Coordinates of N, CA, C and O in Angstrom, one line a residue:
M1 N 0.8 -1.2 0.0 CA 0.0 0.0 0.0 C 0.9 1.3 0.0 O 0.6 2.2 -0.7
T2 N 2.0 1.3 0.8 CA 2.9 2.4 0.8 C 3.5 2.6 -0.5 O 3.7 3.8 -1.0
V3 N 3.9 1.6 -1.2 CA 4.5 1.7 -2.5 C 3.5 2.3 -3.5 O 3.9 3.2 -4.3
V4 N 2.3 2.0 -3.5 CA 1.3 2.5 -4.3 C 1.1 4.0 -4.1 O 1.1 4.8 -5.0
R5 N 1.1 4.4 -2.8 CA 1.0 5.9 -2.5 C 2.2 6.6 -3.0 O 2.1 7.7 -3.5
R6 N 3.4 6.1 -2.8 CA 4.6 6.7 -3.2 C 4.6 6.9 -4.7 O 4.9 7.9 -5.2
C7 N 4.2 5.8 -5.4 CA 4.2 5.9 -6.9 C 3.1 6.9 -7.3 O 3.3 7.7 -8.3
A8 N 2.0 7.0 -6.6 CA 0.9 7.9 -7.0 C 1.4 9.3 -6.8 O 1.0 10.2 -7.6
L9 N 2.2 9.6 -5.8 CA 2.8 10.9 -5.6 C 3.9 11.2 -6.6 O 4.0 12.4 -7.0
M10 N 4.6 10.2 -7.0 CA 5.8 10.5 -7.9 C 5.3 10.7 -9.4 O 5.9 11.5 -10.1
V11 N 4.2 10.0 -9.8 CA 3.8 10.2 -11.2 C 3.5 11.6 -11.5 O 3.9 12.1 -12.6
P12 N 2.6 12.3 -10.8 CA 2.4 13.7 -11.1 C 3.6 14.6 -11.2 O 3.8 15.4 -12.0
M13 N 4.6 14.3 -10.3 CA 5.8 15.1 -10.3 C 6.6 14.8 -11.5 O 7.2 15.7 -12.1
M14 N 6.7 13.5 -11.9 CA 7.4 13.1 -13.1 C 6.8 13.8 -14.3 O 7.5 14.3 -15.2
L15 N 5.4 13.8 -14.4 CA 4.7 14.4 -15.5 C 5.0 15.9 -15.5 O 5.2 16.5 -16.6
L16 N 5.0 16.6 -14.4 CA 5.3 18.0 -14.3 C 6.7 18.3 -14.8 O 6.9 19.2 -15.7
F17 N 7.7 17.5 -14.4 CA 9.1 17.7 -14.9 C 9.2 17.4 -16.4 O 9.9 18.1 -17.1
T18 N 8.5 16.4 -16.9 CA 8.5 16.1 -18.3 C 7.9 17.2 -19.1 O 8.3 17.5 -20.2
A19 N 6.9 17.9 -18.6 CA 6.2 19.0 -19.3 C 7.2 20.1 -19.6 O 7.0 20.8 -20.5
C20 N 8.2 20.3 -18.7 CA 9.1 21.4 -18.8 C 10.4 21.0 -19.6 O 11.2 21.8 -20.0
A21 N 10.5 19.7 -19.9 CA 11.7 19.2 -20.6 C 11.5 19.4 -22.1 O 10.5 19.5 -22.7
E22 N 12.7 19.4 -22.8 CA 12.6 19.4 -24.3 C 12.1 18.1 -24.8 O 12.4 17.0 -24.3
P23 N 11.2 18.1 -25.9 CA 10.7 16.9 -26.4 C 11.8 16.0 -27.0 O 12.7 16.6 -27.6
V24 N 11.7 14.7 -26.9 CA 12.6 13.8 -27.4 C 12.0 13.1 -28.6 O 10.8 12.7 -28.5
T25 N 12.6 13.1 -29.8 CA 12.1 12.5 -31.0 C 11.6 11.1 -30.7 O 12.4 10.3 -30.1
G26 N 10.4 10.7 -31.1 CA 9.9 9.4 -30.9 C 9.2 9.2 -29.6 O 8.5 8.2 -29.4
E27 N 9.3 10.1 -28.7 CA 8.5 10.0 -27.4 C 7.5 11.0 -27.3 O 7.7 12.2 -27.7
P28 N 6.3 10.7 -26.9 CA 5.2 11.7 -26.8 C 5.4 12.8 -25.7 O 6.0 12.5 -24.7
V29 N 5.0 14.0 -26.0 CA 5.0 15.0 -25.0 C 3.8 14.8 -24.1 O 2.9 14.2 -24.4
P30 N 3.9 15.4 -22.9 CA 2.7 15.2 -22.0 C 1.5 15.8 -22.6 O 1.5 16.8 -23.3
A31 N 0.4 15.1 -22.5 CA -0.8 15.4 -23.2 C -1.8 16.2 -22.3 O -1.8 16.1 -21.1
A32 N -2.5 17.1 -22.9 CA -3.5 17.9 -22.2 C -4.5 16.9 -21.5 O -5.0 16.0 -22.1
G33 N -4.7 17.2 -20.3 CA -5.7 16.3 -19.5 C -5.1 15.1 -18.9 O -5.8 14.4 -18.2
F34 N -3.8 14.8 -19.2 CA -3.2 13.6 -18.6 C -2.3 13.9 -17.5 O -1.6 13.0 -17.1
R35 N -2.3 15.1 -17.0 CA -1.3 15.4 -16.0 C -1.7 14.9 -14.6 O -0.8 14.8 -13.7
D36 N -2.9 14.5 -14.4 CA -3.3 14.0 -13.1 C -3.5 12.5 -13.2 O -4.0 12.0 -14.2
E37 N -3.2 11.8 -12.2 CA -3.4 10.3 -12.1 C -4.9 10.1 -12.0 O -5.6 10.8 -11.4
P38 N -5.4 9.0 -12.6 CA -6.8 8.7 -12.5 C -7.2 8.6 -11.0 O -6.5 8.2 -10.2
T39 N -8.4 9.2 -10.7 CA -8.9 9.2 -9.3 C -10.0 8.2 -9.1 O -11.1 8.5 -9.0
T40 N -9.5 7.0 -9.0 CA -10.5 5.9 -8.8 C -10.1 5.0 -7.6 O -9.0 5.1 -7.1
S41 N -11.1 4.3 -7.1 CA -10.8 3.4 -6.0 C -10.7 2.0 -6.6 O -10.9 1.8 -7.8
A42 N -10.4 1.0 -5.7 CA -10.2 -0.4 -6.2 C -11.5 -0.9 -6.7 O -11.5 -1.8 -7.6
S43 N -12.7 -0.3 -6.3 CA -13.9 -0.8 -6.9 C -14.3 -0.2 -8.2 O -15.3 -0.5 -8.8
T44 N -13.5 0.8 -8.6 CA -13.8 1.5 -9.9 C -12.6 1.3 -10.8 O -11.7 2.1 -10.8
P45 N -12.7 0.3 -11.7 CA -11.6 0.0 -12.5 C -11.4 1.1 -13.6 O -12.3 1.5 -14.2
T46 N -10.1 1.4 -13.9 CA -9.8 2.2 -15.1 C -8.8 1.5 -15.9 O -8.6 1.9 -17.1
A47 N -8.2 0.5 -15.4 CA -7.3 -0.3 -16.2 C -8.1 -1.0 -17.3 O -9.3 -1.2 -17.2
S48 N -7.4 -1.4 -18.4 CA -8.1 -2.0 -19.5 C -8.7 -3.3 -19.0 O -8.1 -4.0 -18.2
P49 N -9.8 -3.7 -19.6 CA -10.3 -5.0 -19.3 C -9.3 -6.0 -19.8 O -8.6 -5.8 -20.8
P50 N -9.2 -7.2 -19.1 CA -8.2 -8.2 -19.4 C -8.2 -8.6 -20.9 O -7.2 -9.0 -21.4
E51 N -9.4 -8.6 -21.5 CA -9.5 -9.1 -22.9 C -9.2 -8.1 -23.9 O -9.1 -8.4 -25.1
I52 N -8.9 -6.9 -23.5 CA -8.7 -5.8 -24.5 C -7.3 -5.2 -24.3 O -7.0 -4.7 -23.2
D53 N -6.5 -5.2 -25.3 CA -5.2 -4.6 -25.3 C -5.3 -3.1 -25.8 O -5.7 -2.9 -26.9
P54 N -5.0 -2.2 -24.9 CA -5.1 -0.8 -25.3 C -4.3 -0.4 -26.5 O -4.7 0.5 -27.3
C55 N -3.2 -1.1 -26.8 CA -2.4 -0.8 -27.9 C -3.1 -1.3 -29.2 O -2.7 -0.8 -30.3
A56 N -4.1 -2.1 -29.1 CA -4.8 -2.6 -30.3 C -6.1 -1.7 -30.6 O -6.8 -1.9 -31.6
L57 N -6.3 -0.7 -29.8 CA -7.5 0.2 -30.0 C -7.3 1.1 -31.2 O -8.2 1.5 -31.9
L58 N -6.0 1.4 -31.5 CA -5.7 2.2 -32.7 C -4.8 1.3 -33.6 O -3.8 0.8 -33.2
A59 N -5.2 1.1 -34.8 CA -4.5 0.2 -35.8 C -3.7 1.1 -36.7 O -3.9 2.3 -36.9
P60 N -2.7 0.5 -37.4 CA -1.9 1.3 -38.3 C -2.7 2.1 -39.4 O -2.4 3.2 -39.7
E61 N -3.8 1.5 -39.9 CA -4.6 2.2 -40.8 C -5.3 3.4 -40.2 O -5.6 4.4 -41.0
D62 N -5.5 3.4 -38.9 CA -6.1 4.6 -38.3 C -5.1 5.7 -38.2 O -5.4 6.9 -38.2
L63 N -3.8 5.3 -38.1 CA -2.7 6.3 -38.0 C -2.1 6.7 -39.3 O -1.3 7.6 -39.3
A64 N -2.6 6.1 -40.4 CA -2.0 6.4 -41.7 C -2.2 7.9 -42.1 O -1.2 8.5 -42.7
P65 N -3.3 8.6 -41.8 CA -3.4 10.0 -42.1 C -2.3 10.9 -41.5 O -2.0 12.0 -41.9
F66 N -1.6 10.3 -40.5 CA -0.5 11.1 -39.8 C 0.9 10.5 -40.1 O 1.8 10.7 -39.4
G67 N 0.9 9.8 -41.3 CA 2.2 9.2 -41.7 C 2.4 7.8 -41.1 O 3.4 7.1 -41.5
G68 N 1.5 7.3 -40.3 CA 1.6 6.0 -39.7 C 2.4 6.0 -38.4 O 2.9 7.0 -38.0
P69 N 2.5 4.8 -37.8 CA 3.2 4.8 -36.5 C 4.7 4.9 -36.7 O 5.2 4.4 -37.7
A70 N 5.4 5.5 -35.8 CA 6.9 5.6 -35.8 C 7.4 4.6 -34.7 O 7.5 5.0 -33.5
G71 N 7.7 3.4 -35.1 CA 8.2 2.5 -34.1 C 7.1 1.8 -33.3 O 5.9 1.8 -33.7
H72 N 7.4 1.2 -32.2 CA 6.5 0.4 -31.4 C 5.7 1.3 -30.5 O 6.1 2.4 -30.1
P73 N 4.4 0.9 -30.2 CA 3.6 1.7 -29.2 C 4.2 1.6 -27.8 O 5.0 0.7 -27.5
H74 N 3.8 2.5 -27.0 CA 4.3 2.6 -25.6 C 3.1 2.3 -24.7 O 2.3 3.2 -24.4
P75 N 3.0 1.0 -24.2 CA 1.9 0.7 -23.3 C 2.1 1.4 -22.0 O 3.2 1.8 -21.6
D76 N 0.9 1.6 -21.3 CA 0.8 2.3 -20.0 C 1.4 3.7 -20.1 O 1.8 4.2 -19.1
Q77 N 1.4 4.4 -21.2 CA 1.7 5.8 -21.3 C 0.6 6.5 -22.0 O 0.0 6.0 -23.0
P78 N 0.1 7.6 -21.6 CA 0.7 8.4 -20.6 C 0.2 8.0 -19.2 O 0.6 8.7 -18.2
F79 N -0.6 7.0 -19.1 CA -1.1 6.5 -17.8 C -1.4 5.0 -17.9 O -1.5 4.5 -19.0
P80 N -1.5 4.3 -16.8 CA -1.8 2.8 -16.8 C -3.1 2.6 -17.5 O -4.1 3.4 -17.3
G81 N -3.2 1.6 -18.4 CA -4.4 1.3 -19.1 C -4.6 2.1 -20.4 O -5.6 2.0 -21.1
A82 N -3.5 2.8 -20.8 CA -3.5 3.5 -22.1 C -2.3 3.0 -22.9 O -1.4 2.3 -22.4
C83 N -2.3 3.4 -24.2 CA -1.2 3.1 -25.1 C -0.9 4.3 -26.0 O -1.9 4.7 -26.7
T84 N 0.3 4.7 -26.1 CA 0.7 5.9 -27.0 C 1.4 5.3 -28.2 O 2.3 4.5 -28.1
H85 N 1.0 5.9 -29.3 CA 1.6 5.5 -30.6 C 2.4 6.8 -31.1 O 1.7 7.7 -31.5
P86 N 3.7 6.8 -31.2 CA 4.4 7.9 -31.8 C 4.1 7.9 -33.3 O 3.9 6.8 -33.9
L87 N 4.0 9.1 -33.9 CA 3.6 9.2 -35.3 C 4.8 9.7 -36.1 O 5.7 10.5 -35.6
T88 N 4.8 9.3 -37.4 CA 6.0 9.7 -38.2 C 5.9 11.1 -38.9 O 6.9 11.5 -39.4
N89 N 4.7 11.7 -38.8 CA 4.6 13.0 -39.4 C 5.2 14.2 -38.7 O 5.0 15.3 -39.1
G90 N 5.9 14.0 -37.6 CA 6.5 15.1 -36.9 C 7.1 14.6 -35.6 O 6.5 13.8 -34.9
P91 N 8.1 15.3 -35.1 CA 8.7 15.0 -33.8 C 7.7 15.2 -32.7 O 7.0 16.3 -32.7
A92 N 7.6 14.3 -31.8 CA 6.7 14.4 -30.7 C 5.2 14.4 -31.0 O 4.4 14.5 -30.1
N93 N 4.8 14.1 -32.3 CA 3.4 13.9 -32.6 C 3.1 12.5 -32.1 O 3.8 11.6 -32.3
A94 N 1.8 12.3 -31.6 CA 1.5 11.1 -31.0 C -0.1 10.9 -31.0 O -0.8 11.9 -30.9
A95 N -0.5 9.7 -31.0 CA -1.9 9.4 -30.8 C -2.0 8.3 -29.6 O -1.0 7.5 -29.5
A96 N -3.0 8.4 -28.8 CA -3.1 7.4 -27.7 C -4.6 7.0 -27.5 O -5.5 7.8 -27.9
A97 N -4.8 5.9 -26.9 CA -6.1 5.4 -26.5 C -6.0 4.5 -25.3 O -4.9 3.9 -25.1
G98 N -7.0 4.5 -24.5 CA -7.0 3.7 -23.3 C -8.2 3.9 -22.5 O -9.2 4.6 -22.9
F99 N -8.2 3.3 -21.4 CA -9.4 3.3 -20.5 C -9.1 4.2 -19.3 O -8.0 4.2 -18.7
Y100 N -10.1 5.0 -18.9 CA -9.8 6.1 -18.0 C -11.0 6.3 -17.0 O -11.9 5.5 -17.0
D101 N -10.9 7.4 -16.2 CA -12.0 7.7 -15.3 C -13.3 8.0 -16.0 O -13.3 8.2 -17.2
P102 N -14.4 8.0 -15.2 CA -15.7 8.3 -15.8 C -15.7 9.7 -16.4 O -14.9 10.6 -15.9
V103 N -16.5 10.0 -17.4 CA -16.6 11.3 -18.0 C -16.8 12.4 -17.0 O -16.2 13.5 -17.1
A104 N -17.7 12.1 -16.0 CA -18.0 13.2 -15.0 C -16.7 13.6 -14.3 O -16.5 14.8 -14.0
A105 N -15.8 12.7 -13.9 CA -14.6 13.0 -13.3 C -13.6 13.8 -14.2 O -13.0 14.8 -13.8
V106 N -13.6 13.5 -15.5 CA -12.8 14.2 -16.4 C -13.3 15.6 -16.6 O -12.5 16.5 -16.7
T107 N -14.6 15.8 -16.7 CA -15.1 17.2 -16.9 C -14.7 18.1 -15.7 O -14.5 19.3 -15.9
E108 N -14.7 17.5 -14.5 CA -14.3 18.3 -13.3 C -12.9 18.8 -13.4 O -12.5 19.9 -13.0
R109 N -12.0 18.0 -14.0 CA -10.6 18.3 -14.1 C -10.3 19.2 -15.3 O -9.2 19.8 -15.3
Q110 N -11.2 19.2 -16.3 CA -11.0 19.9 -17.5 C -12.1 20.9 -17.7 O -12.9 20.7 -18.7
P111 N -12.3 21.9 -16.9 CA -13.5 22.8 -17.0 C -13.5 23.5 -18.4 O -14.6 24.0 -18.8
G112 N -12.4 23.7 -19.1 CA -12.4 24.4 -20.3 C -12.8 23.5 -21.5 O -12.8 24.0 -22.6
G113 N -13.2 22.3 -21.3 CA -13.6 21.4 -22.4 C -15.0 21.6 -22.8 O -15.7 22.6 -22.4
A114 N -15.5 20.7 -23.7 CA -16.9 20.9 -24.2 C -17.5 19.5 -24.3 O -16.9 18.5 -24.6
A115 N -18.8 19.4 -24.0 CA -19.6 18.2 -24.1 C -19.8 17.9 -25.6 O -20.2 18.9 -26.3
V116 N -19.6 16.7 -26.1 CA -19.8 16.3 -27.5 C -20.5 14.9 -27.5 O -20.6 14.3 -26.4
D117 N -20.9 14.5 -28.6 CA -21.4 13.2 -28.8 C -20.6 12.4 -29.8 O -20.2 12.9 -30.8
V118 N -20.2 11.2 -29.4 CA -19.4 10.3 -30.3 C -20.1 9.0 -30.4 O -20.3 8.3 -29.4
E119 N -20.6 8.7 -31.6 CA -21.3 7.5 -31.9 C -22.5 7.2 -30.9 O -22.7 6.1 -30.4
G120 N -23.2 8.3 -30.6 CA -24.3 8.2 -29.7 C -23.9 8.1 -28.2 O -24.8 7.9 -27.3
R121 N -22.7 8.3 -27.9 CA -22.2 8.3 -26.5 C -21.8 9.7 -26.0 O -21.2 10.4 -26.8
P122 N -22.1 10.1 -24.8 CA -21.6 11.3 -24.3 C -20.1 11.3 -24.1 O -19.5 10.3 -23.8
A123 N -19.5 12.4 -24.5 CA -18.0 12.6 -24.4 C -17.7 14.0 -24.0 O -18.5 14.9 -24.1
W124 N -16.4 14.1 -23.6 CA -15.9 15.4 -23.2 C -14.6 15.7 -24.0 O -13.7 14.9 -23.9
L125 N -14.6 16.8 -24.7 CA -13.5 17.1 -25.6 C -12.7 18.3 -25.0 O -13.3 19.2 -24.5
Y126 N -11.4 18.1 -24.9 CA -10.6 19.2 -24.3 C -9.4 19.3 -25.2 O -8.7 18.3 -25.6
C127 N -9.0 20.6 -25.6 CA -7.8 20.9 -26.4 C -7.0 21.9 -25.7 O -7.5 22.8 -25.0
E128 N -5.7 21.7 -25.9 CA -4.7 22.7 -25.3 C -3.5 22.8 -26.1 O -3.0 21.7 -26.7
L129 N -2.9 24.0 -26.3 CA -1.7 24.2 -27.1 C -0.6 24.2 -26.1 O -0.5 25.0 -25.1
V130 N 0.4 23.3 -26.3 CA 1.6 23.3 -25.4 C 2.8 23.2 -26.3 O 3.0 22.2 -27.1
D131 N 3.7 24.2 -26.2 CA 5.0 24.2 -27.0 C 4.7 23.9 -28.5 O 5.4 23.0 -29.0
A132 N 3.8 24.6 -29.1 CA 3.5 24.5 -30.6 C 2.8 23.1 -30.9 O 2.5 22.9 -32.1
H133 N 2.5 22.3 -29.9 CA 1.8 21.1 -30.2 C 0.3 21.3 -29.7 O 0.1 21.6 -28.5
Q134 N -0.6 21.1 -30.6 CA -2.0 21.1 -30.3 C -2.4 19.7 -29.8 O -2.2 18.8 -30.5
T135 N -2.9 19.6 -28.6 CA -3.3 18.3 -28.0 C -4.7 18.4 -27.7 O -5.2 19.3 -27.0
C136 N -5.5 17.4 -28.2 CA -6.9 17.2 -27.9 C -7.1 15.8 -27.3 O -6.5 14.9 -27.8
T137 N -7.9 15.8 -26.3 CA -8.3 14.5 -25.7 C -9.9 14.4 -25.7 O -10.6 15.4 -25.7
A138 N -10.3 13.2 -25.8 CA -11.8 12.9 -25.7 C -12.0 11.8 -24.8 O -11.4 10.7 -24.9
A139 N -12.8 12.0 -23.7 CA -13.2 11.0 -22.8 C -14.6 10.6 -23.2 O -15.5 11.4 -23.1
T140 N -14.8 9.4 -23.7 CA -16.1 8.9 -24.2 C -16.6 7.9 -23.3 O -16.0 6.9 -22.9
S141 N -17.8 8.1 -22.8 CA -18.4 7.2 -21.8 C -18.6 5.8 -22.3 O -19.1 5.5 -23.4
L142 N -18.1 4.9 -21.4 CA -18.3 3.5 -21.6 C -19.2 2.9 -20.5 O -19.4 1.7 -20.4
G143 N -19.7 3.8 -19.7 CA -20.5 3.4 -18.6 C -20.3 4.3 -17.4 O -19.5 5.3 -17.5
P144 N -20.9 4.1 -16.3 CA -20.8 5.0 -15.1 C -19.4 5.0 -14.5 O -19.1 5.9 -13.8
D145 N -18.6 4.0 -14.7 CA -17.3 3.9 -14.0 C -16.1 4.0 -14.9 O -15.0 3.8 -14.4
R146 N -16.3 4.2 -16.2 CA -15.1 4.2 -17.1 C -15.4 4.9 -18.4 O -16.5 5.0 -18.8
S147 N -14.3 5.5 -18.9 CA -14.4 6.1 -20.3 C -13.3 5.6 -21.2 O -12.3 5.0 -20.7
L148 N -13.5 5.7 -22.4 CA -12.5 5.5 -23.4 C -11.8 6.8 -23.6 O -12.5 7.8 -24.0
L149 N -10.6 7.0 -23.3 CA -9.9 8.2 -23.5 C -9.0 8.1 -24.8 O -8.2 7.2 -24.9
T150 N -9.2 9.0 -25.7 CA -8.3 9.1 -26.9 C -7.6 10.5 -26.9 O -8.1 11.4 -26.3
M151 N -6.4 10.5 -27.5 CA -5.6 11.7 -27.5 C -4.9 11.8 -28.8 O -4.5 10.8 -29.4
L152 N -4.8 13.0 -29.3 CA -4.0 13.3 -30.5 C -3.2 14.6 -30.2 O -3.8 15.6 -29.8
T153 N -1.9 14.5 -30.5 CA -1.1 15.7 -30.3 C -0.3 15.9 -31.6 O 0.3 15.0 -32.1
L154 N -0.5 17.1 -32.2 CA 0.1 17.4 -33.5 C 0.8 18.8 -33.5 O 0.2 19.7 -33.0
R155 N 2.0 18.9 -34.0 CA 2.7 20.1 -34.0 C 2.1 21.0 -35.1 O 1.8 20.6 -36.2
D156 N 2.0 22.3 -34.8 CA 1.5 23.3 -35.7 C 0.2 23.0 -36.3 O -0.1 23.4 -37.5
A157 N -0.7 22.5 -35.5 CA -2.1 22.2 -36.0 C -3.1 23.0 -35.2 O -2.8 23.4 -34.1
S158 N -4.2 23.3 -35.8 CA -5.2 24.0 -35.1 C -6.0 23.1 -34.2 O -6.0 21.9 -34.4
A159 N -6.7 23.7 -33.2 CA -7.6 22.8 -32.4 C -8.7 22.2 -33.2 O -9.0 21.0 -32.9
A160 N -9.3 22.9 -34.1 CA -10.4 22.4 -34.9 C -9.9 21.2 -35.8 O -10.6 20.1 -35.8
D161 N -8.8 21.3 -36.4 CA -8.3 20.2 -37.2 C -7.9 19.0 -36.3 O -8.2 17.8 -36.7
T162 N -7.2 19.2 -35.2 CA -6.9 18.2 -34.3 C -8.1 17.5 -33.8 O -8.2 16.2 -33.7
A163 N -9.1 18.2 -33.4 CA -10.3 17.6 -32.9 C -11.0 16.8 -33.9 O -11.6 15.7 -33.7
D164 N -11.1 17.3 -35.2 CA -11.7 16.5 -36.3 C -11.0 15.2 -36.5 O -11.6 14.1 -36.6
H165 N -9.6 15.2 -36.5 CA -8.9 14.0 -36.6 C -9.1 13.0 -35.4 O -9.2 11.8 -35.5
L166 N -9.2 13.7 -34.2 CA -9.4 12.9 -33.0 C -10.8 12.2 -33.1 O -10.9 11.0 -32.6
F167 N -11.8 12.8 -33.6 CA -13.1 12.2 -33.7 C -12.9 10.9 -34.5 O -13.5 9.8 -34.1
G168 N -12.2 10.9 -35.6 CA -12.0 9.6 -36.4 C -11.3 8.6 -35.6 O -11.6 7.4 -35.7
L169 N -10.3 8.9 -34.8 CA -9.5 7.9 -34.0 C -10.5 7.4 -32.9 O -10.4 6.2 -32.6
T170 N -11.3 8.3 -32.3 CA -12.2 7.8 -31.2 C -13.2 6.8 -31.8 O -13.5 5.8 -31.2
T171 N -13.8 7.2 -33.0 CA -14.7 6.3 -33.6 C -14.1 4.9 -33.9 O -14.7 3.9 -33.7
A172 N -12.9 4.9 -34.5 CA -12.2 3.7 -34.8 C -12.0 2.8 -33.5 O -12.2 1.6 -33.5
A173 N -11.6 3.5 -32.4 CA -11.3 2.7 -31.2 C -12.6 2.2 -30.6 O -12.7 1.0 -30.1
L174 N -13.7 3.0 -30.7 CA -15.0 2.5 -30.1 C -15.5 1.3 -30.9 O -16.0 0.3 -30.3
R175 N -15.2 1.3 -32.2 CA -15.7 0.1 -33.0 C -14.9 -1.1 -32.8 O -15.3 -2.2 -33.1
R176 N -13.7 -1.0 -32.2 CA -12.9 -2.2 -31.9 C -13.3 -2.8 -30.5 O -12.9 -3.9 -30.2
L177 N -14.1 -2.1 -29.8 CA -14.6 -2.6 -28.5 C -15.7 -3.5 -28.8 O -16.6 -3.2 -29.6
S178 N -15.8 -4.6 -28.1 CA -17.0 -5.5 -28.3 C -18.2 -4.9 -27.7 O -18.1 -4.2 -26.7
P179 N -19.4 -5.1 -28.3 CA -20.6 -4.5 -27.7 C -20.8 -5.0 -26.3 O -20.6 -6.2 -26.0
A180 N -21.3 -4.1 -25.5 CA -21.5 -4.4 -24.1 C -22.9 -5.0 -23.9 O -23.8 -4.9 -24.6

């Protein structure tokens, strides 16, 4: 239990320091909305269901509009239960998908976002410009205790274009989930 608390305290600090560091080619920059560790209890799972690999939520054909994946995906980045895919169309460009907190919890942490609908599901869209990288995240409801969180960060892109591309990635990831 002590190890978990120490790790929980260290993760936000590591993310804070990473946000101030120079981006490294092939590694994603911290994404908007991912700076806080998920706020769930043991009875509220955010980790991926055992039968679903978060790295399989986005396929190479989904990433083709961005030049395709650059190397191997990074599981459990930017948080446990997610997977980040570096993109070949620019340094530090990345796409990610994974399982996260309920949409209600995400909206509290991202008051500057907007409610949207994705494939008939309520979702919360949030975009932020950090060091010339436009990052948009979408938390799409999968039920009362979990959301599908998708992220796209692109250098020198507008929030509108990034959000449009993110909608396509979110739709693709949702279609890979088995019907509940």
